[in-house]
Amino acid sequence: MKAEIITIGTEITTGSILNTNSKFLSSKLLELGIEVCYHTSVDDSAERIKEAIDISLKRADIIITTGGLGPTYDDLTKEIISEALGLKLIEDEKMLEIIKDKFSKLNRKMPDNNLKLAKKPENSVFLSNKIGTAPGIFLKADNKIIIMLPGPPSEMEEMFNNEVIPLIPQEQFVIKKSINITDIGESQVEMELRDLINSDPEIYIATFAKGNEVEIKLIGKSHDKISLENKLNHYIKIIEEKFNDYIYGYDNIPIEEIVFNILKEKNYKIGFAESCTGGLISSTLCRIPGASNVFDRGIVSYSIKSKIEELGINSSIIEEFGVVSKETAIEMAKGLLKRNDIDIALSITGLAGPDGGTEEKPVGLVYICISNREKIVPIKCNFSGNRKAIQDKAVKKAFFELRKFLINL
Amino acid sequence: MKAEIITIGTEITTGSILNTNSKFLSSKLLELGIEVCYHTSVDDSAERIKEAIDISLKRADIIITTGGLGPTYDDLTKEIISEALGLKLIEDEKMLEIIKDKFSKLNRKMPDNNLKLAKKPENSVFLSNKIGTAPGIFLKADNKIIIMLPGPPSEMEEMFNNEVIPLIPQEQFVIKKSINITDIGESQVEMELRDLINSDPEIYIATFAKGNEVEIKLIGKSHDKISLENKLNHYIKIIEEKFNDYIYGYDNIPIEEIVFNILKEKNYKIGFAESCTGGLISSTLCRIPGASNVFDRGIVSYSIKSKIEELGINSSIIEEFGVVSKETAIEMAKGLLKRNDIDIALSITGLAGPDGGTEEKPVGLVYICISNREKIVPIKCNFSGNRKAIQDKAVKKAFFELRKFLINL
């Protein structure tokens, strides 16, 4: 089954928004074992929407559209699809009630143009919209599946996950697994997996790089569930043996969430003393609901004086070894650890650039130090890329090392 | 002139990466006065690349492709385009030297498959790649402009800005301007601009929302430069009058950069005391190269004890008014301002959720306080959305208020 995703909206073709819908739907369909061969985007022009629909009806088995389902005059998706398939649009009384109800709950009068939201092509079913107003539509016609979804990503994603997936025919069992690794380049990962990647038609293996992380994705498709599970486990074992030291997690759970869970489980409180990352380690952990269970405080000691005043670092250490040094990182962690409420301290100091690098201490040089009352673990790193890339890689690395430190306690 | 963007790569159609190329190229072309009507993405299949090229040759005047220019067997873009247009691929000796040179500079032997990088369709010109290896190609044929660019965004963007733009025919003068506003909803902005939006065929006006910011974009196209400038200034004046209190900047310069520039110009050092944003205000400022010129330190006082220990807040204030209160925010700013190196302190405390809200103090309630040695300005805010949205909006608001505070000094 070949799928095409058609995203409709002038905001896409003018480049005012990123097309996250196509990415979301592609990766979801991949997990369902459906190959997406085409992405098409057109602006809100009736002529070009029609053209895109006509082309896709010739080449795809599953067509998913997003956008153009709203109440205004330039929302034309279902009108054009119905016409292309020779289907009538019929008003659905139940849906009309639902929509009227949504307006009355908001204490707003329903503008008349919303009446058209209750219309759908004959023989199709509505997909309910739990977040917005416009319902989606699921239609089987001419041996094709046509799914019309709203444009706003939050509405679309919720609808796809809860309304569409149960309706998509699963001819085969599909099992997916991701192995998340870091500190190793994608090209090396790919090379080491090369023999594995095309060895089995039932197992799709691919690598995806992001920052200094690599996701190894395995998707198995088969009619025989038991044999598929065995096979997938076999592949996972091989991959785990190859990359043992680099694996930090599974199924794309962010590294900071893994660290958060370990801290919570062990009932540890952590503190951060940051320089080059400017508070990004603290704020990354604080994205997680309930961060206060594990995070006590952070000191962003950006200036030299703040390192001395807030963390009590001896100025002679900085003079002798420099701000970016193992010794300063250790002192930063020690200084923070003096706070009684903290079980673990992580410090970081480095050169995020673009200026300030020397031959001896180039931009990208970063020292991390993790410490509790028994152990002090300093780590030296060299990151490449621009300022943002260096900061982001340093944060990931900090959590990666923190995870190692914690599981060995 | 109608443009189509064809992004080639299995990593796009499988949803492993976001298609940032289409967005980048669309917004650049819009600024050049060229309308993008179609985005197409196909995987690395020769058949589907050919199909996409054939369709685009029928409907677009400018075709820009990204991807498929590398040395491997599935890099087929220029081969397929040459074939579709009946053009021969010719080896270019100069380019061959350049590519060999790139390898020798990296101390690497050039694999033979890289020879094909030096080939281009007859009558086309190479676009040099300053970041990667594969050059781009600019081709005029059959009254169409066909531009082939590499897939990696950094290479593609650099090449487009420096090599492609000078080659694109400018039939009209194009002037663009963005007005950045915040603290007001997009729908209200749109409503107030409705009469303006379609009033002049030479002036394109659109609004783009992101977080709690709205960009009002004006793009003027005309053969008469002077009259266009006058017209655009007239529109800008109208918009400024309508949204005076909400404008924080122009041309999409991030608010933190505006604040950074003011701080630098006035030679002020700032410090942050953060609770609900967990260090995100500090780290946002530290994204900017040279942040150390204006940023001294940040205290992420997440736990109550850390607010008392690090900022010296009287615990009775917290007991009486609560952690999330105007009074605590004021004390946090005051406590931080005691550091001699700081001219301005900004504090923030609030409920990012999802838990912990009450009727009196709901999730989204945030207090900001900005202070120097003369003035104390507390600000109460209510933000909507999930935890991440509340944190992000709070950070933007903090910088927005900081800008107001600074320009009034």
Short mmCIF file of N, CA, C and O in Angstrom, two decimals, chain B residues 77-136:
data_model
loop_
_atom_site.label_atom_id
_atom_site.label_comp_id
_atom_site.label_asym_id
_atom_site.label_seq_id
_atom_site.Cartn_x
_atom_site.Cartn_y
_atom_site.Cartn_z
N THR B 77 19.32 13.08 -8.89
CA THR B 77 18.57 14.27 -9.31
C THR B 77 19.03 14.82 -10.66
O THR B 77 18.23 15.01 -11.57
N LYS B 78 20.31 15.08 -10.80
CA LYS B 78 20.74 15.74 -12.05
C LYS B 78 20.64 14.80 -13.24
O LYS B 78 20.36 15.25 -14.36
N GLU B 79 20.83 13.51 -13.01
CA GLU B 79 20.69 12.54 -14.09
C GLU B 79 19.25 12.55 -14.62
O GLU B 79 19.02 12.60 -15.83
N ILE B 80 18.30 12.53 -13.70
CA ILE B 80 16.89 12.46 -14.10
C ILE B 80 16.43 13.76 -14.75
O ILE B 80 15.72 13.74 -15.76
N ILE B 81 16.86 14.89 -14.20
CA ILE B 81 16.48 16.18 -14.80
C ILE B 81 17.08 16.32 -16.19
O ILE B 81 16.41 16.76 -17.13
N SER B 82 18.35 15.94 -16.34
CA SER B 82 18.99 16.05 -17.66
C SER B 82 18.24 15.19 -18.68
O SER B 82 17.96 15.63 -19.80
N GLU B 83 17.88 14.01 -18.26
CA GLU B 83 17.18 13.11 -19.17
C GLU B 83 15.81 13.69 -19.55
O GLU B 83 15.43 13.69 -20.72
N ALA B 84 15.10 14.20 -18.56
CA ALA B 84 13.77 14.76 -18.83
C ALA B 84 13.83 15.91 -19.82
O ALA B 84 12.91 16.13 -20.60
N LEU B 85 14.94 16.65 -19.77
CA LEU B 85 15.07 17.82 -20.65
C LEU B 85 15.87 17.50 -21.92
O LEU B 85 16.11 18.39 -22.74
N GLY B 86 16.31 16.26 -22.07
CA GLY B 86 17.09 15.89 -23.25
C GLY B 86 18.47 16.54 -23.28
O GLY B 86 18.99 16.88 -24.35
N LEU B 87 19.05 16.73 -22.09
CA LEU B 87 20.38 17.35 -22.03
C LEU B 87 21.44 16.31 -21.66
O LEU B 87 21.17 15.38 -20.90
N LYS B 88 22.64 16.51 -22.22
CA LYS B 88 23.74 15.62 -21.88
C LYS B 88 24.38 16.04 -20.57
O LYS B 88 24.42 17.23 -20.24
N LEU B 89 24.93 15.09 -19.83
CA LEU B 89 25.72 15.41 -18.64
C LEU B 89 27.19 15.47 -19.05
O LEU B 89 27.72 14.53 -19.65
N ILE B 90 27.84 16.56 -18.72
CA ILE B 90 29.22 16.76 -19.16
C ILE B 90 30.12 16.94 -17.94
O ILE B 90 29.76 17.65 -16.99
N GLU B 91 31.30 16.30 -17.99
CA GLU B 91 32.23 16.46 -16.88
C GLU B 91 32.93 17.81 -16.97
O GLU B 91 33.35 18.23 -18.04
N ASP B 92 33.03 18.48 -15.84
CA ASP B 92 33.66 19.79 -15.79
C ASP B 92 35.02 19.65 -15.10
O ASP B 92 35.09 19.26 -13.93
N GLU B 93 36.09 19.96 -15.84
CA GLU B 93 37.43 19.71 -15.30
C GLU B 93 37.75 20.57 -14.10
O GLU B 93 38.35 20.11 -13.13
N LYS B 94 37.31 21.83 -14.18
CA LYS B 94 37.58 22.73 -13.05
C LYS B 94 36.94 22.20 -11.77
O LYS B 94 37.55 22.19 -10.70
N MET B 95 35.68 21.79 -11.89
CA MET B 95 34.98 21.27 -10.71
C MET B 95 35.65 20.01 -10.19
O MET B 95 35.74 19.80 -8.98
N LEU B 96 36.14 19.19 -11.11
CA LEU B 96 36.83 17.98 -10.69
C LEU B 96 38.04 18.33 -9.83
O LEU B 96 38.28 17.69 -8.78
N GLU B 97 38.76 19.37 -10.24
CA GLU B 97 39.92 19.82 -9.46
C GLU B 97 39.49 20.28 -8.07
O GLU B 97 40.12 19.96 -7.06
N ILE B 98 38.41 21.07 -8.06
CA ILE B 98 37.91 21.60 -6.77
C ILE B 98 37.56 20.46 -5.81
O ILE B 98 37.90 20.48 -4.63
N ILE B 99 36.90 19.45 -6.35
CA ILE B 99 36.46 18.34 -5.49
C ILE B 99 37.67 17.52 -5.02
O ILE B 99 37.76 17.17 -3.83
N LYS B 100 38.59 17.26 -5.94
CA LYS B 100 39.82 16.54 -5.55
C LYS B 100 40.55 17.30 -4.45
O LYS B 100 41.04 16.72 -3.49
N ASP B 101 40.57 18.62 -4.62
CA ASP B 101 41.24 19.49 -3.67
C ASP B 101 40.60 19.38 -2.28
O ASP B 101 41.28 19.35 -1.26
N LYS B 102 39.24 19.35 -2.25
CA LYS B 102 38.55 19.24 -0.97
C LYS B 102 38.97 17.97 -0.24
O LYS B 102 39.15 17.97 0.97
N PHE B 103 39.08 16.88 -0.98
CA PHE B 103 39.49 15.62 -0.35
C PHE B 103 40.93 15.68 0.13
O PHE B 103 41.24 15.22 1.23
N SER B 104 41.81 16.26 -0.71
CA SER B 104 43.21 16.27 -0.29
C SER B 104 43.40 17.16 0.94
O SER B 104 44.22 16.87 1.80
N LYS B 105 42.59 18.21 1.05
CA LYS B 105 42.68 19.06 2.24
C LYS B 105 42.25 18.33 3.50
O LYS B 105 42.69 18.64 4.60
N LEU B 106 41.35 17.38 3.33
CA LEU B 106 40.89 16.58 4.46
C LEU B 106 41.79 15.36 4.68
O LEU B 106 41.51 14.51 5.53
N ASN B 107 42.87 15.29 3.86
CA ASN B 107 43.78 14.14 3.95
C ASN B 107 43.09 12.81 3.69
O ASN B 107 43.39 11.81 4.31
N ARG B 108 42.10 12.88 2.80
CA ARG B 108 41.37 11.63 2.52
C ARG B 108 41.48 11.34 1.03
O ARG B 108 41.46 12.24 0.20
N LYS B 109 41.56 10.06 0.69
CA LYS B 109 41.57 9.64 -0.70
C LYS B 109 40.14 9.81 -1.24
O LYS B 109 39.18 9.48 -0.56
N MET B 110 40.02 10.36 -2.43
CA MET B 110 38.68 10.54 -2.98
C MET B 110 38.14 9.22 -3.54
O MET B 110 38.72 8.67 -4.47
N PRO B 111 37.04 8.71 -3.00
CA PRO B 111 36.46 7.49 -3.60
C PRO B 111 36.00 7.81 -5.03
O PRO B 111 35.54 8.92 -5.31
N ASP B 112 36.11 6.83 -5.90
CA ASP B 112 35.83 7.06 -7.32
C ASP B 112 34.42 7.57 -7.60
O ASP B 112 34.21 8.32 -8.56
N ASN B 113 33.47 7.16 -6.76
CA ASN B 113 32.10 7.59 -7.05
C ASN B 113 31.92 9.11 -6.97
O ASN B 113 30.96 9.65 -7.49
N ASN B 114 32.91 9.80 -6.38
CA ASN B 114 32.82 11.25 -6.31
C ASN B 114 33.08 11.94 -7.66
O ASN B 114 32.84 13.13 -7.80
N LEU B 115 33.59 11.16 -8.61
CA LEU B 115 33.81 11.72 -9.95
C LEU B 115 32.53 12.33 -10.49
O LEU B 115 32.55 13.34 -11.19
N LYS B 116 31.43 11.71 -10.18
CA LYS B 116 30.17 12.18 -10.77
C LYS B 116 29.72 13.54 -10.24
O LYS B 116 28.88 14.21 -10.84
N LEU B 117 30.30 13.98 -9.11
CA LEU B 117 29.98 15.31 -8.60
C LEU B 117 30.40 16.40 -9.58
O LEU B 117 29.84 17.50 -9.57
N ALA B 118 31.38 16.10 -10.44
CA ALA B 118 31.90 17.12 -11.37
C ALA B 118 31.12 17.18 -12.68
O ALA B 118 31.48 17.91 -13.59
N LYS B 119 30.05 16.41 -12.77
CA LYS B 119 29.24 16.43 -13.99
C LYS B 119 28.05 17.37 -13.86
O LYS B 119 27.44 17.45 -12.80
N LYS B 120 27.73 18.05 -14.96
CA LYS B 120 26.53 18.89 -14.96
C LYS B 120 25.88 18.88 -16.33
O LYS B 120 26.55 18.60 -17.34
N PRO B 121 24.59 19.18 -16.39
CA PRO B 121 23.90 19.20 -17.69
C PRO B 121 24.50 20.28 -18.59
O PRO B 121 24.93 21.33 -18.08
N GLU B 122 24.55 20.05 -19.88
CA GLU B 122 25.09 21.07 -20.79
C GLU B 122 24.32 22.38 -20.59
O GLU B 122 23.15 22.38 -20.27
N ASN B 123 25.04 23.48 -20.77
CA ASN B 123 24.49 24.84 -20.63
C ASN B 123 24.08 25.24 -19.21
O ASN B 123 23.41 26.23 -19.02
N SER B 124 24.45 24.46 -18.24
CA SER B 124 24.12 24.85 -16.87
C SER B 124 25.36 25.41 -16.19
O SER B 124 26.47 25.30 -16.71
N VAL B 125 25.17 26.04 -15.03
CA VAL B 125 26.33 26.50 -14.26
C VAL B 125 26.33 25.85 -12.87
O VAL B 125 25.27 25.55 -12.31
N PHE B 126 27.53 25.63 -12.36
CA PHE B 126 27.66 25.07 -11.03
C PHE B 126 27.43 26.16 -9.98
O PHE B 126 27.76 27.33 -10.19
N LEU B 127 26.90 25.75 -8.84
CA LEU B 127 26.78 26.63 -7.67
C LEU B 127 27.73 26.06 -6.62
O LEU B 127 27.61 24.89 -6.26
N SER B 128 28.65 26.88 -6.15
CA SER B 128 29.68 26.28 -5.30
C SER B 128 29.15 25.99 -3.90
O SER B 128 28.29 26.70 -3.37
N ASN B 129 29.65 24.92 -3.33
CA ASN B 129 29.22 24.45 -2.00
C ASN B 129 30.34 24.75 -1.02
O ASN B 129 31.37 24.09 -1.02
N LYS B 130 30.14 25.75 -0.17
CA LYS B 130 31.22 26.16 0.72
C LYS B 130 31.30 25.28 1.97
O LYS B 130 32.30 25.31 2.68
N ILE B 131 30.26 24.53 2.22
CA ILE B 131 30.23 23.73 3.45
C ILE B 131 30.48 22.25 3.18
O ILE B 131 31.28 21.61 3.83
N GLY B 132 29.80 21.71 2.19
CA GLY B 132 29.95 20.29 1.88
C GLY B 132 30.68 20.07 0.57
O GLY B 132 31.39 20.94 0.08
N THR B 133 30.49 18.89 -0.02
CA THR B 133 31.23 18.54 -1.23
C THR B 133 30.43 18.76 -2.50
O THR B 133 30.95 19.29 -3.48
N ALA B 134 29.15 18.34 -2.50
CA ALA B 134 28.39 18.33 -3.76
C ALA B 134 27.99 19.75 -4.19
O ALA B 134 27.30 20.46 -3.45
N PRO B 135 28.39 20.18 -5.39
CA PRO B 135 27.97 21.48 -5.87
C PRO B 135 26.52 21.47 -6.30
O PRO B 135 25.94 20.41 -6.59
N GLY B 136 25.89 22.64 -6.34
CA GLY B 136 24.55 22.76 -6.89
C GLY B 136 24.62 23.09 -8.36
O GLY B 136 25.71 23.27 -8.93
#
